[in-house]
Amino acid sequence: MLLKTFGWSFAVTAAGLALAGVLWGWKGLAIVAILSILEISLSFDNAVINAGILRKMNAFWQKMFLTVGILIAVFGMRLVFPVVIVAITAKVSPYEAVNLAINDKDQYEHLVTGAHPAIAAFGGMFLLMIFLDFIFEEREIKWLAWLERPLARLGKLDTLSIVVALGVLLVAATTVATDAAHGGGDKTATVLLAGIFGLITYLIVGGISGYFEEQLEEDEDGDEESEESGAGERTPAAKGGSSVVGLAGKAAFGLFLYLEVIDASFSLDGVVGAFAITNDIFEMALGLGIGAMYIRSLTVFLVRKGTLDEYVYLEHGAHYAIGALAAILLITIKYEIHEVITGLIGVVLIGASYLSSVRRNRREDANGGGDSPSRSEVPSGV
């Protein structure tokens, strides 16, 4: 199971480190290895969130996540994205941006870090919406029950998460953005525009995936009702000429799109933070790409092992880590926060949720709860 899931990651690691050693010597090999570890430490919560979405997909889409998805993650976010950012912010052609990345690495690094306020605002708002929609939703299983119960009651107001997110963006634009550390000067307008774009992106992508999921659930409910009635009537989907399989494919595509945008948002801080280690885009893409491969393999491993079903508070911990990362991204518009701190916050929150899950399972087993419905109704209260 372990080798089957992580086999490609091991192979990519070996090939990547060997290539780094050949191209850049021992120094390059060490930089690529450090970047890989950095990416894994910063993105463990990403794997948990991804697993919660990926487990809704079939084996085909899980393979798509590991193949097409990794190409998007490595070449799209780690190689192409920084070049596009430089082209937009410096108002140069993509060719000139690539030329800067290869021949004038210091200027390239300066331009990318100068774009940090926009990157942080976009990613921060997108991740904040994920956290808010989770924390405001009524859930049968609660980790921090004393906090989650009242927030779930408030969440009955449909647009509350959007209102809170816009309020946070307004505060960030009028405080940390007025004297940004990266790029210098007043970045209020930049932060507002990028943040609103991040919010709109979340609403569009999340809306598409949510729509397909709802359509799939309605179609499956219709099939169940038809089977129970025994009347042999065709379901609405069948009458319309579509099938459950086709509808599932659309739903999976919507979720896949949502998954890729989430993954991209998670990678923003890693891409910018990597410049503290190297300003070579190829070393960066190789190191972060190896780390991204492990995160994807870990995501599939969690799905196949049913880890989220067994340790039910892991998703809670990961979403709290997302909320913390969103706040950190917005704060870093003005203040420097070391990547180690960012990574440790996520590890601590997920570790705490894992330990809470273990204690809950032991308590339920001791009470003879087993897999009974009551097992999912007892909050930890940790």
PDB file of C-alpha atoms in Angstrom, residues 39-337:
ATOM      1  CA  GLU A  39       7.011  22.465   0.804  1.00  0.00           C
ATOM      2  CA  ILE A  40       5.997  19.325   2.709  1.00  0.00           C
ATOM      3  CA  SER A  41       6.090  21.067   6.096  1.00  0.00           C
ATOM      4  CA  LEU A  42       4.034  24.008   4.834  1.00  0.00           C
ATOM      5  CA  SER A  43       1.441  21.911   3.003  1.00  0.00           C
ATOM      6  CA  PHE A  44       0.544  18.976   5.270  1.00  0.00           C
ATOM      7  CA  ASP A  45      -2.782  20.639   6.069  1.00  0.00           C
ATOM      8  CA  ASN A  46      -3.288  20.925   2.316  1.00  0.00           C
ATOM      9  CA  ALA A  47      -3.137  17.127   2.044  1.00  0.00           C
ATOM     10  CA  VAL A  48      -5.878  16.712   4.658  1.00  0.00           C
ATOM     11  CA  ILE A  49      -8.151  19.225   2.939  1.00  0.00           C
ATOM     12  CA  ASN A  50      -7.480  17.677  -0.460  1.00  0.00           C
ATOM     13  CA  ALA A  51      -8.267  14.208   0.906  1.00  0.00           C
ATOM     14  CA  GLY A  52     -11.658  15.408   2.114  1.00  0.00           C
ATOM     15  CA  ILE A  53     -12.490  16.392  -1.456  1.00  0.00           C
ATOM     16  CA  LEU A  54     -10.658  13.623  -3.312  1.00  0.00           C
ATOM     17  CA  ARG A  55     -12.460  10.833  -1.462  1.00  0.00           C
ATOM     18  CA  LYS A  56     -15.656  11.923  -3.253  1.00  0.00           C
ATOM     19  CA  MET A  57     -14.028  11.083  -6.608  1.00  0.00           C
ATOM     20  CA  ASN A  58     -13.547   7.730  -8.286  1.00  0.00           C
ATOM     21  CA  ALA A  59     -10.201   6.056  -9.036  1.00  0.00           C
ATOM     22  CA  PHE A  60      -9.937   7.756 -12.444  1.00  0.00           C
ATOM     23  CA  TRP A  61     -10.081  11.260 -10.992  1.00  0.00           C
ATOM     24  CA  GLN A  62      -7.687  10.317  -8.233  1.00  0.00           C
ATOM     25  CA  LYS A  63      -5.217   9.355 -10.972  1.00  0.00           C
ATOM     26  CA  MET A  64      -5.935  12.643 -12.732  1.00  0.00           C
ATOM     27  CA  PHE A  65      -5.064  14.432  -9.505  1.00  0.00           C
ATOM     28  CA  LEU A  66      -1.719  12.623  -9.368  1.00  0.00           C
ATOM     29  CA  THR A  67      -0.865  13.102 -13.055  1.00  0.00           C
ATOM     30  CA  VAL A  68      -2.447  16.151 -14.669  1.00  0.00           C
ATOM     31  CA  GLY A  69      -2.766  17.795 -11.266  1.00  0.00           C
ATOM     32  CA  ILE A  70       0.931  17.458 -10.483  1.00  0.00           C
ATOM     33  CA  LEU A  71       1.835  18.987 -13.850  1.00  0.00           C
ATOM     34  CA  ILE A  72      -0.334  21.980 -13.008  1.00  0.00           C
ATOM     35  CA  ALA A  73       1.188  22.187  -9.534  1.00  0.00           C
ATOM     36  CA  VAL A  74       4.827  21.929 -10.631  1.00  0.00           C
ATOM     37  CA  PHE A  75       4.926  23.688 -13.979  1.00  0.00           C
ATOM     38  CA  GLY A  76       1.909  25.921 -13.499  1.00  0.00           C
ATOM     39  CA  MET A  77       2.353  27.230  -9.966  1.00  0.00           C
ATOM     40  CA  ARG A  78       6.075  26.727  -9.354  1.00  0.00           C
ATOM     41  CA  LEU A  79       7.437  27.735 -12.758  1.00  0.00           C
ATOM     42  CA  VAL A  80       4.864  29.613 -14.860  1.00  0.00           C
ATOM     43  CA  PHE A  81       3.039  31.504 -12.098  1.00  0.00           C
ATOM     44  CA  PRO A  82       6.048  33.538 -10.856  1.00  0.00           C
ATOM     45  CA  VAL A  83       6.914  34.443 -14.455  1.00  0.00           C
ATOM     46  CA  VAL A  84       3.348  35.597 -15.125  1.00  0.00           C
ATOM     47  CA  ILE A  85       3.378  37.676 -11.932  1.00  0.00           C
ATOM     48  CA  VAL A  86       6.601  39.373 -13.032  1.00  0.00           C
ATOM     49  CA  ALA A  87       5.200  40.014 -16.508  1.00  0.00           C
ATOM     50  CA  ILE A  88       2.063  41.627 -15.063  1.00  0.00           C
ATOM     51  CA  THR A  89       3.669  43.689 -12.294  1.00  0.00           C
ATOM     52  CA  ALA A  90       6.670  44.828 -14.344  1.00  0.00           C
ATOM     53  CA  LYS A  91       4.495  45.325 -17.438  1.00  0.00           C
ATOM     54  CA  VAL A  92       6.835  43.320 -19.645  1.00  0.00           C
ATOM     55  CA  SER A  93       6.234  40.482 -22.098  1.00  0.00           C
ATOM     56  CA  PRO A  94       6.370  36.863 -20.901  1.00  0.00           C
ATOM     57  CA  TYR A  95       9.547  36.430 -22.953  1.00  0.00           C
ATOM     58  CA  GLU A  96      11.222  39.322 -21.139  1.00  0.00           C
ATOM     59  CA  ALA A  97      10.052  37.914 -17.803  1.00  0.00           C
ATOM     60  CA  VAL A  98      11.620  34.537 -18.629  1.00  0.00           C
ATOM     61  CA  ASN A  99      14.792  36.308 -19.727  1.00  0.00           C
ATOM     62  CA  LEU A 100      14.921  38.103 -16.367  1.00  0.00           C
ATOM     63  CA  ALA A 101      14.383  34.832 -14.498  1.00  0.00           C
ATOM     64  CA  ILE A 102      17.335  33.224 -16.301  1.00  0.00           C
ATOM     65  CA  ASN A 103      19.782  36.084 -16.792  1.00  0.00           C
ATOM     66  CA  ASP A 104      18.974  38.633 -14.065  1.00  0.00           C
ATOM     67  CA  LYS A 105      17.900  36.567 -11.073  1.00  0.00           C
ATOM     68  CA  ASP A 106      18.264  39.366  -8.546  1.00  0.00           C
ATOM     69  CA  GLN A 107      15.904  41.655 -10.465  1.00  0.00           C
ATOM     70  CA  TYR A 108      13.516  38.761 -11.008  1.00  0.00           C
ATOM     71  CA  GLU A 109      13.468  38.028  -7.268  1.00  0.00           C
ATOM     72  CA  HIS A 110      12.888  41.713  -6.533  1.00  0.00           C
ATOM     73  CA  LEU A 111       9.898  41.841  -8.865  1.00  0.00           C
ATOM     74  CA  VAL A 112       8.317  38.647  -7.500  1.00  0.00           C
ATOM     75  CA  THR A 113       8.700  39.700  -3.862  1.00  0.00           C
ATOM     76  CA  GLY A 114       7.399  43.130  -4.826  1.00  0.00           C
ATOM     77  CA  ALA A 115       4.209  41.450  -6.004  1.00  0.00           C
ATOM     78  CA  HIS A 116       3.784  39.763  -2.604  1.00  0.00           C
ATOM     79  CA  PRO A 117       0.974  42.088  -1.374  1.00  0.00           C
ATOM     80  CA  ALA A 118      -1.225  41.094  -4.339  1.00  0.00           C
ATOM     81  CA  ILE A 119      -0.321  37.406  -4.021  1.00  0.00           C
ATOM     82  CA  ALA A 120      -0.952  37.398  -0.267  1.00  0.00           C
ATOM     83  CA  ALA A 121      -4.283  39.216  -0.601  1.00  0.00           C
ATOM     84  CA  PHE A 122      -5.550  36.837  -3.295  1.00  0.00           C
ATOM     85  CA  GLY A 123      -4.447  33.669  -1.524  1.00  0.00           C
ATOM     86  CA  GLY A 124      -5.416  34.955   1.911  1.00  0.00           C
ATOM     87  CA  MET A 125      -8.984  35.738   0.878  1.00  0.00           C
ATOM     88  CA  PHE A 126      -9.444  32.454  -0.968  1.00  0.00           C
ATOM     89  CA  LEU A 127      -8.218  30.412   2.004  1.00  0.00           C
ATOM     90  CA  LEU A 128     -10.172  32.561   4.460  1.00  0.00           C
ATOM     91  CA  MET A 129     -13.406  31.762   2.600  1.00  0.00           C
ATOM     92  CA  ILE A 130     -12.658  28.030   2.835  1.00  0.00           C
ATOM     93  CA  PHE A 131     -12.197  28.377   6.597  1.00  0.00           C
ATOM     94  CA  LEU A 132     -15.262  30.562   7.128  1.00  0.00           C
ATOM     95  CA  ASP A 133     -17.583  28.335   5.103  1.00  0.00           C
ATOM     96  CA  PHE A 134     -16.386  25.364   7.157  1.00  0.00           C
ATOM     97  CA  ILE A 135     -16.679  27.009  10.570  1.00  0.00           C
ATOM     98  CA  PHE A 136     -20.098  28.549   9.874  1.00  0.00           C
ATOM     99  CA  GLU A 137     -21.599  25.257   8.661  1.00  0.00           C
ATOM    100  CA  GLU A 138     -23.708  23.128  11.006  1.00  0.00           C
ATOM    101  CA  ARG A 139     -21.898  19.823  11.528  1.00  0.00           C
ATOM    102  CA  GLU A 140     -22.843  16.681  13.370  1.00  0.00           C
ATOM    103  CA  ILE A 141     -19.245  16.170  14.489  1.00  0.00           C
ATOM    104  CA  LYS A 142     -17.687  19.038  16.445  1.00  0.00           C
ATOM    105  CA  TRP A 143     -14.117  19.320  17.671  1.00  0.00           C
ATOM    106  CA  LEU A 144     -14.050  22.611  19.590  1.00  0.00           C
ATOM    107  CA  ALA A 145     -17.726  22.406  20.466  1.00  0.00           C
ATOM    108  CA  TRP A 146     -17.700  25.532  22.670  1.00  0.00           C
ATOM    109  CA  LEU A 147     -16.652  27.559  19.608  1.00  0.00           C
ATOM    110  CA  GLU A 148     -18.240  25.686  16.730  1.00  0.00           C
ATOM    111  CA  ARG A 149     -21.796  25.526  18.090  1.00  0.00           C
ATOM    112  CA  PRO A 150     -22.380  29.306  18.338  1.00  0.00           C
ATOM    113  CA  LEU A 151     -20.578  29.938  15.030  1.00  0.00           C
ATOM    114  CA  ALA A 152     -22.765  27.340  13.306  1.00  0.00           C
ATOM    115  CA  ARG A 153     -25.859  29.143  14.616  1.00  0.00           C
ATOM    116  CA  LEU A 154     -24.524  32.418  13.226  1.00  0.00           C
ATOM    117  CA  GLY A 155     -23.807  30.647   9.956  1.00  0.00           C
ATOM    118  CA  LYS A 156     -27.516  30.287   9.270  1.00  0.00           C
ATOM    119  CA  LEU A 157     -27.145  33.731   7.707  1.00  0.00           C
ATOM    120  CA  ASP A 158     -26.225  32.656   4.176  1.00  0.00           C
ATOM    121  CA  THR A 159     -23.921  35.544   3.296  1.00  0.00           C
ATOM    122  CA  LEU A 160     -22.168  35.835   6.658  1.00  0.00           C
ATOM    123  CA  SER A 161     -18.883  34.334   5.437  1.00  0.00           C
ATOM    124  CA  ILE A 162     -18.714  36.847   2.568  1.00  0.00           C
ATOM    125  CA  VAL A 163     -19.464  39.767   4.885  1.00  0.00           C
ATOM    126  CA  VAL A 164     -16.783  38.660   7.371  1.00  0.00           C
ATOM    127  CA  ALA A 165     -14.231  38.099   4.586  1.00  0.00           C
ATOM    128  CA  LEU A 166     -14.862  41.544   3.106  1.00  0.00           C
ATOM    129  CA  GLY A 167     -14.551  43.051   6.581  1.00  0.00           C
ATOM    130  CA  VAL A 168     -11.188  41.329   7.080  1.00  0.00           C
ATOM    131  CA  LEU A 169     -10.033  42.521   3.647  1.00  0.00           C
ATOM    132  CA  LEU A 170     -11.044  46.095   4.462  1.00  0.00           C
ATOM    133  CA  VAL A 171      -9.111  45.971   7.741  1.00  0.00           C
ATOM    134  CA  ALA A 172      -6.038  44.555   5.987  1.00  0.00           C
ATOM    135  CA  ALA A 173      -6.206  47.169   3.217  1.00  0.00           C
ATOM    136  CA  THR A 174      -6.391  50.044   5.696  1.00  0.00           C
ATOM    137  CA  THR A 175      -3.722  48.749   8.095  1.00  0.00           C
ATOM    138  CA  VAL A 176      -0.961  46.423   6.872  1.00  0.00           C
ATOM    139  CA  ALA A 177      -1.349  47.462   3.219  1.00  0.00           C
ATOM    140  CA  THR A 178      -0.703  51.150   3.864  1.00  0.00           C
ATOM    141  CA  ASP A 179       2.997  50.484   4.432  1.00  0.00           C
ATOM    142  CA  ALA A 180       3.765  47.154   2.778  1.00  0.00           C
ATOM    143  CA  ALA A 181       7.099  45.504   3.514  1.00  0.00           C
ATOM    144  CA  HIS A 182       7.365  44.119  -0.017  1.00  0.00           C
ATOM    145  CA  GLY A 183       7.439  46.667  -2.789  1.00  0.00           C
ATOM    146  CA  GLY A 184       7.179  49.540  -0.291  1.00  0.00           C
ATOM    147  CA  GLY A 185       4.638  52.290  -0.189  1.00  0.00           C
ATOM    148  CA  ASP A 186       0.871  52.247  -0.010  1.00  0.00           C
ATOM    149  CA  LYS A 187      -0.582  49.041  -1.498  1.00  0.00           C
ATOM    150  CA  THR A 188      -4.189  49.615  -0.391  1.00  0.00           C
ATOM    151  CA  ALA A 189      -5.667  49.568  -3.883  1.00  0.00           C
ATOM    152  CA  THR A 190      -3.577  46.550  -4.901  1.00  0.00           C
ATOM    153  CA  VAL A 191      -4.628  44.556  -1.836  1.00  0.00           C
ATOM    154  CA  LEU A 192      -8.296  45.456  -2.267  1.00  0.00           C
ATOM    155  CA  LEU A 193      -8.369  44.458  -5.932  1.00  0.00           C
ATOM    156  CA  ALA A 194      -6.410  41.233  -5.423  1.00  0.00           C
ATOM    157  CA  GLY A 195      -8.478  40.294  -2.380  1.00  0.00           C
ATOM    158  CA  ILE A 196     -11.775  40.846  -4.179  1.00  0.00           C
ATOM    159  CA  PHE A 197     -10.462  38.811  -7.111  1.00  0.00           C
ATOM    160  CA  GLY A 198      -9.590  35.986  -4.678  1.00  0.00           C
ATOM    161  CA  LEU A 199     -13.094  36.145  -3.208  1.00  0.00           C
ATOM    162  CA  ILE A 200     -14.729  36.111  -6.652  1.00  0.00           C
ATOM    163  CA  THR A 201     -12.541  33.186  -7.724  1.00  0.00           C
ATOM    164  CA  TYR A 202     -13.626  31.200  -4.667  1.00  0.00           C
ATOM    165  CA  LEU A 203     -17.310  31.933  -5.277  1.00  0.00           C
ATOM    166  CA  ILE A 204     -17.096  30.939  -8.951  1.00  0.00           C
ATOM    167  CA  VAL A 205     -15.044  27.762  -8.544  1.00  0.00           C
ATOM    168  CA  GLY A 206     -16.782  26.716  -5.334  1.00  0.00           C
ATOM    169  CA  GLY A 207     -20.166  27.439  -6.909  1.00  0.00           C
ATOM    170  CA  ILE A 208     -19.409  25.285  -9.944  1.00  0.00           C
ATOM    171  CA  SER A 209     -18.264  22.308  -7.856  1.00  0.00           C
ATOM    172  CA  GLY A 210     -21.179  22.737  -5.447  1.00  0.00           C
ATOM    173  CA  TYR A 211     -23.673  22.843  -8.298  1.00  0.00           C
ATOM    174  CA  PHE A 212     -22.391  19.606  -9.827  1.00  0.00           C
ATOM    175  CA  GLU A 213     -22.394  17.906  -6.420  1.00  0.00           C
ATOM    176  CA  GLU A 214     -25.999  18.898  -5.782  1.00  0.00           C
ATOM    177  CA  GLN A 215     -27.036  17.692  -9.217  1.00  0.00           C
ATOM    178  CA  LEU A 216     -25.347  14.352  -8.591  1.00  0.00           C
ATOM    179  CA  GLU A 217     -27.052  13.935  -5.202  1.00  0.00           C
ATOM    180  CA  GLU A 218     -30.462  14.781  -6.677  1.00  0.00           C
ATOM    181  CA  ASP A 219     -29.946  12.283  -9.482  1.00  0.00           C
ATOM    182  CA  GLU A 220     -28.897   9.529  -7.053  1.00  0.00           C
ATOM    183  CA  ASP A 221     -31.905  10.269  -4.822  1.00  0.00           C
ATOM    184  CA  GLY A 222     -34.151   9.983  -7.861  1.00  0.00           C
ATOM    185  CA  ASP A 223     -32.670   6.573  -8.710  1.00  0.00           C
ATOM    186  CA  GLU A 224     -33.244   5.334  -5.154  1.00  0.00           C
ATOM    187  CA  GLU A 225     -36.866   6.488  -5.163  1.00  0.00           C
ATOM    188  CA  SER A 226     -37.433   4.801  -8.512  1.00  0.00           C
ATOM    189  CA  GLU A 227     -35.981   1.506  -7.254  1.00  0.00           C
ATOM    190  CA  GLU A 228     -38.058   1.637  -4.070  1.00  0.00           C
ATOM    191  CA  SER A 229     -41.289   2.306  -5.938  1.00  0.00           C
ATOM    192  CA  GLY A 230     -40.660  -0.632  -8.284  1.00  0.00           C
ATOM    193  CA  ALA A 231     -42.611   1.161 -10.962  1.00  0.00           C
ATOM    194  CA  GLY A 232     -39.738   1.066 -13.386  1.00  0.00           C
ATOM    195  CA  GLU A 233     -40.121   4.775 -14.177  1.00  0.00           C
ATOM    196  CA  ARG A 234     -37.196   6.574 -15.661  1.00  0.00           C
ATOM    197  CA  THR A 235     -35.475   9.153 -13.525  1.00  0.00           C
ATOM    198  CA  PRO A 236     -35.325  12.806 -14.599  1.00  0.00           C
ATOM    199  CA  ALA A 237     -31.699  12.315 -15.573  1.00  0.00           C
ATOM    200  CA  ALA A 238     -32.579   9.398 -17.800  1.00  0.00           C
ATOM    201  CA  LYS A 239     -35.424  11.323 -19.425  1.00  0.00           C
ATOM    202  CA  GLY A 240     -33.049  14.133 -20.217  1.00  0.00           C
ATOM    203  CA  GLY A 241     -30.708  11.785 -22.013  1.00  0.00           C
ATOM    204  CA  SER A 242     -27.937  11.876 -19.393  1.00  0.00           C
ATOM    205  CA  SER A 243     -26.832   9.255 -16.929  1.00  0.00           C
ATOM    206  CA  VAL A 244     -25.540   9.042 -13.430  1.00  0.00           C
ATOM    207  CA  VAL A 245     -22.108   8.248 -14.842  1.00  0.00           C
ATOM    208  CA  GLY A 246     -22.120  11.362 -17.013  1.00  0.00           C
ATOM    209  CA  LEU A 247     -23.361  13.509 -14.187  1.00  0.00           C
ATOM    210  CA  ALA A 248     -20.754  12.046 -11.858  1.00  0.00           C
ATOM    211  CA  GLY A 249     -18.109  12.957 -14.427  1.00  0.00           C
ATOM    212  CA  LYS A 250     -19.258  16.579 -14.427  1.00  0.00           C
ATOM    213  CA  ALA A 251     -19.353  16.617 -10.646  1.00  0.00           C
ATOM    214  CA  ALA A 252     -15.853  15.153 -10.476  1.00  0.00           C
ATOM    215  CA  PHE A 253     -14.564  17.726 -12.952  1.00  0.00           C
ATOM    216  CA  GLY A 254     -16.042  20.549 -10.886  1.00  0.00           C
ATOM    217  CA  LEU A 255     -14.429  19.170  -7.750  1.00  0.00           C
ATOM    218  CA  PHE A 256     -11.143  18.663  -9.595  1.00  0.00           C
ATOM    219  CA  LEU A 257     -11.170  22.289 -10.672  1.00  0.00           C
ATOM    220  CA  TYR A 258     -11.946  23.386  -7.110  1.00  0.00           C
ATOM    221  CA  LEU A 259      -9.178  21.126  -5.804  1.00  0.00           C
ATOM    222  CA  GLU A 260      -6.587  22.613  -8.138  1.00  0.00           C
ATOM    223  CA  VAL A 261      -7.453  26.185  -7.165  1.00  0.00           C
ATOM    224  CA  ILE A 262      -7.209  25.254  -3.470  1.00  0.00           C
ATOM    225  CA  ASP A 263      -3.843  23.616  -4.082  1.00  0.00           C
ATOM    226  CA  ALA A 264      -2.652  26.682  -5.971  1.00  0.00           C
ATOM    227  CA  SER A 265      -3.679  28.965  -3.112  1.00  0.00           C
ATOM    228  CA  PHE A 266      -1.785  26.803  -0.639  1.00  0.00           C
ATOM    229  CA  SER A 267       1.353  27.009  -2.754  1.00  0.00           C
ATOM    230  CA  LEU A 268       1.474  30.827  -2.867  1.00  0.00           C
ATOM    231  CA  ASP A 269       3.336  31.255   0.415  1.00  0.00           C
ATOM    232  CA  GLY A 270       5.752  28.459  -0.486  1.00  0.00           C
ATOM    233  CA  VAL A 271       6.606  30.028  -3.853  1.00  0.00           C
ATOM    234  CA  VAL A 272       7.336  33.439  -2.341  1.00  0.00           C
ATOM    235  CA  GLY A 273       9.088  31.967   0.711  1.00  0.00           C
ATOM    236  CA  ALA A 274      11.364  29.888  -1.505  1.00  0.00           C
ATOM    237  CA  PHE A 275      13.178  33.073  -2.555  1.00  0.00           C
ATOM    238  CA  ALA A 276      14.739  33.145   0.920  1.00  0.00           C
ATOM    239  CA  ILE A 277      16.636  30.010  -0.163  1.00  0.00           C
ATOM    240  CA  THR A 278      17.230  30.512  -3.893  1.00  0.00           C
ATOM    241  CA  ASN A 279      16.288  32.823  -6.745  1.00  0.00           C
ATOM    242  CA  ASP A 280      16.879  30.195  -9.427  1.00  0.00           C
ATOM    243  CA  ILE A 281      13.452  29.338 -10.860  1.00  0.00           C
ATOM    244  CA  PHE A 282      14.568  25.878 -11.966  1.00  0.00           C
ATOM    245  CA  GLU A 283      15.927  24.914  -8.554  1.00  0.00           C
ATOM    246  CA  MET A 284      12.742  26.297  -7.067  1.00  0.00           C
ATOM    247  CA  ALA A 285      10.447  24.399  -9.430  1.00  0.00           C
ATOM    248  CA  LEU A 286      12.335  21.140  -8.896  1.00  0.00           C
ATOM    249  CA  GLY A 287      12.467  21.372  -5.097  1.00  0.00           C
ATOM    250  CA  LEU A 288       8.899  22.554  -4.589  1.00  0.00           C
ATOM    251  CA  GLY A 289       7.720  20.086  -7.230  1.00  0.00           C
ATOM    252  CA  ILE A 290       9.182  17.135  -5.325  1.00  0.00           C
ATOM    253  CA  GLY A 291       7.438  18.373  -2.181  1.00  0.00           C
ATOM    254  CA  ALA A 292       4.161  18.814  -4.063  1.00  0.00           C
ATOM    255  CA  MET A 293       4.407  15.228  -5.300  1.00  0.00           C
ATOM    256  CA  TYR A 294       4.602  13.937  -1.724  1.00  0.00           C
ATOM    257  CA  ILE A 295       1.616  16.038  -0.701  1.00  0.00           C
ATOM    258  CA  ARG A 296      -0.409  14.535  -3.528  1.00  0.00           C
ATOM    259  CA  SER A 297       0.667  11.011  -2.652  1.00  0.00           C
ATOM    260  CA  LEU A 298      -0.180  11.659   0.983  1.00  0.00           C
ATOM    261  CA  THR A 299      -3.611  12.904  -0.075  1.00  0.00           C
ATOM    262  CA  VAL A 300      -4.328   9.665  -1.953  1.00  0.00           C
ATOM    263  CA  PHE A 301      -2.935   7.622   0.959  1.00  0.00           C
ATOM    264  CA  LEU A 302      -5.315   9.323   3.390  1.00  0.00           C
ATOM    265  CA  VAL A 303      -8.229   8.589   1.054  1.00  0.00           C
ATOM    266  CA  ARG A 304      -7.384   4.926   0.482  1.00  0.00           C
ATOM    267  CA  LYS A 305      -6.715   4.256   4.172  1.00  0.00           C
ATOM    268  CA  GLY A 306      -9.962   5.963   5.209  1.00  0.00           C
ATOM    269  CA  THR A 307      -7.981   8.082   7.663  1.00  0.00           C
ATOM    270  CA  LEU A 308     -10.471  10.944   7.721  1.00  0.00           C
ATOM    271  CA  ASP A 309     -13.285   8.573   8.622  1.00  0.00           C
ATOM    272  CA  GLU A 310     -11.273   7.040  11.450  1.00  0.00           C
ATOM    273  CA  TYR A 311      -9.782  10.265  12.825  1.00  0.00           C
ATOM    274  CA  VAL A 312     -12.783  12.531  12.474  1.00  0.00           C
ATOM    275  CA  TYR A 313     -11.271  15.744  13.822  1.00  0.00           C
ATOM    276  CA  LEU A 314      -8.431  15.886  11.271  1.00  0.00           C
ATOM    277  CA  GLU A 315     -10.509  17.946   8.843  1.00  0.00           C
ATOM    278  CA  HIS A 316     -11.320  20.368  11.644  1.00  0.00           C
ATOM    279  CA  GLY A 317      -7.645  20.796  12.499  1.00  0.00           C
ATOM    280  CA  ALA A 318      -6.742  21.282   8.840  1.00  0.00           C
ATOM    281  CA  HIS A 319      -9.405  23.964   8.400  1.00  0.00           C
ATOM    282  CA  TYR A 320      -8.206  25.803  11.499  1.00  0.00           C
ATOM    283  CA  ALA A 321      -4.711  25.632   9.989  1.00  0.00           C
ATOM    284  CA  ILE A 322      -6.155  27.142   6.797  1.00  0.00           C
ATOM    285  CA  GLY A 323      -7.642  29.990   8.820  1.00  0.00           C
ATOM    286  CA  ALA A 324      -4.269  30.576  10.464  1.00  0.00           C
ATOM    287  CA  LEU A 325      -2.497  30.518   7.082  1.00  0.00           C
ATOM    288  CA  ALA A 326      -4.990  33.008   5.645  1.00  0.00           C
ATOM    289  CA  ALA A 327      -4.321  35.377   8.547  1.00  0.00           C
ATOM    290  CA  ILE A 328      -0.557  34.906   8.190  1.00  0.00           C
ATOM    291  CA  LEU A 329      -0.665  35.693   4.477  1.00  0.00           C
ATOM    292  CA  LEU A 330      -2.477  38.966   5.130  1.00  0.00           C
ATOM    293  CA  ILE A 331      -0.141  39.904   7.987  1.00  0.00           C
ATOM    294  CA  THR A 332       2.932  39.244   5.806  1.00  0.00           C
ATOM    295  CA  ILE A 333       1.873  42.103   3.548  1.00  0.00           C
ATOM    296  CA  LYS A 334       3.650  44.296   6.101  1.00  0.00           C
ATOM    297  CA  TYR A 335       5.412  42.028   8.596  1.00  0.00           C
ATOM    298  CA  GLU A 336       7.889  39.222   7.981  1.00  0.00           C
ATOM    299  CA  ILE A 337       6.873  35.837   9.413  1.00  0.00           C
TER     300      ILE A 337
END
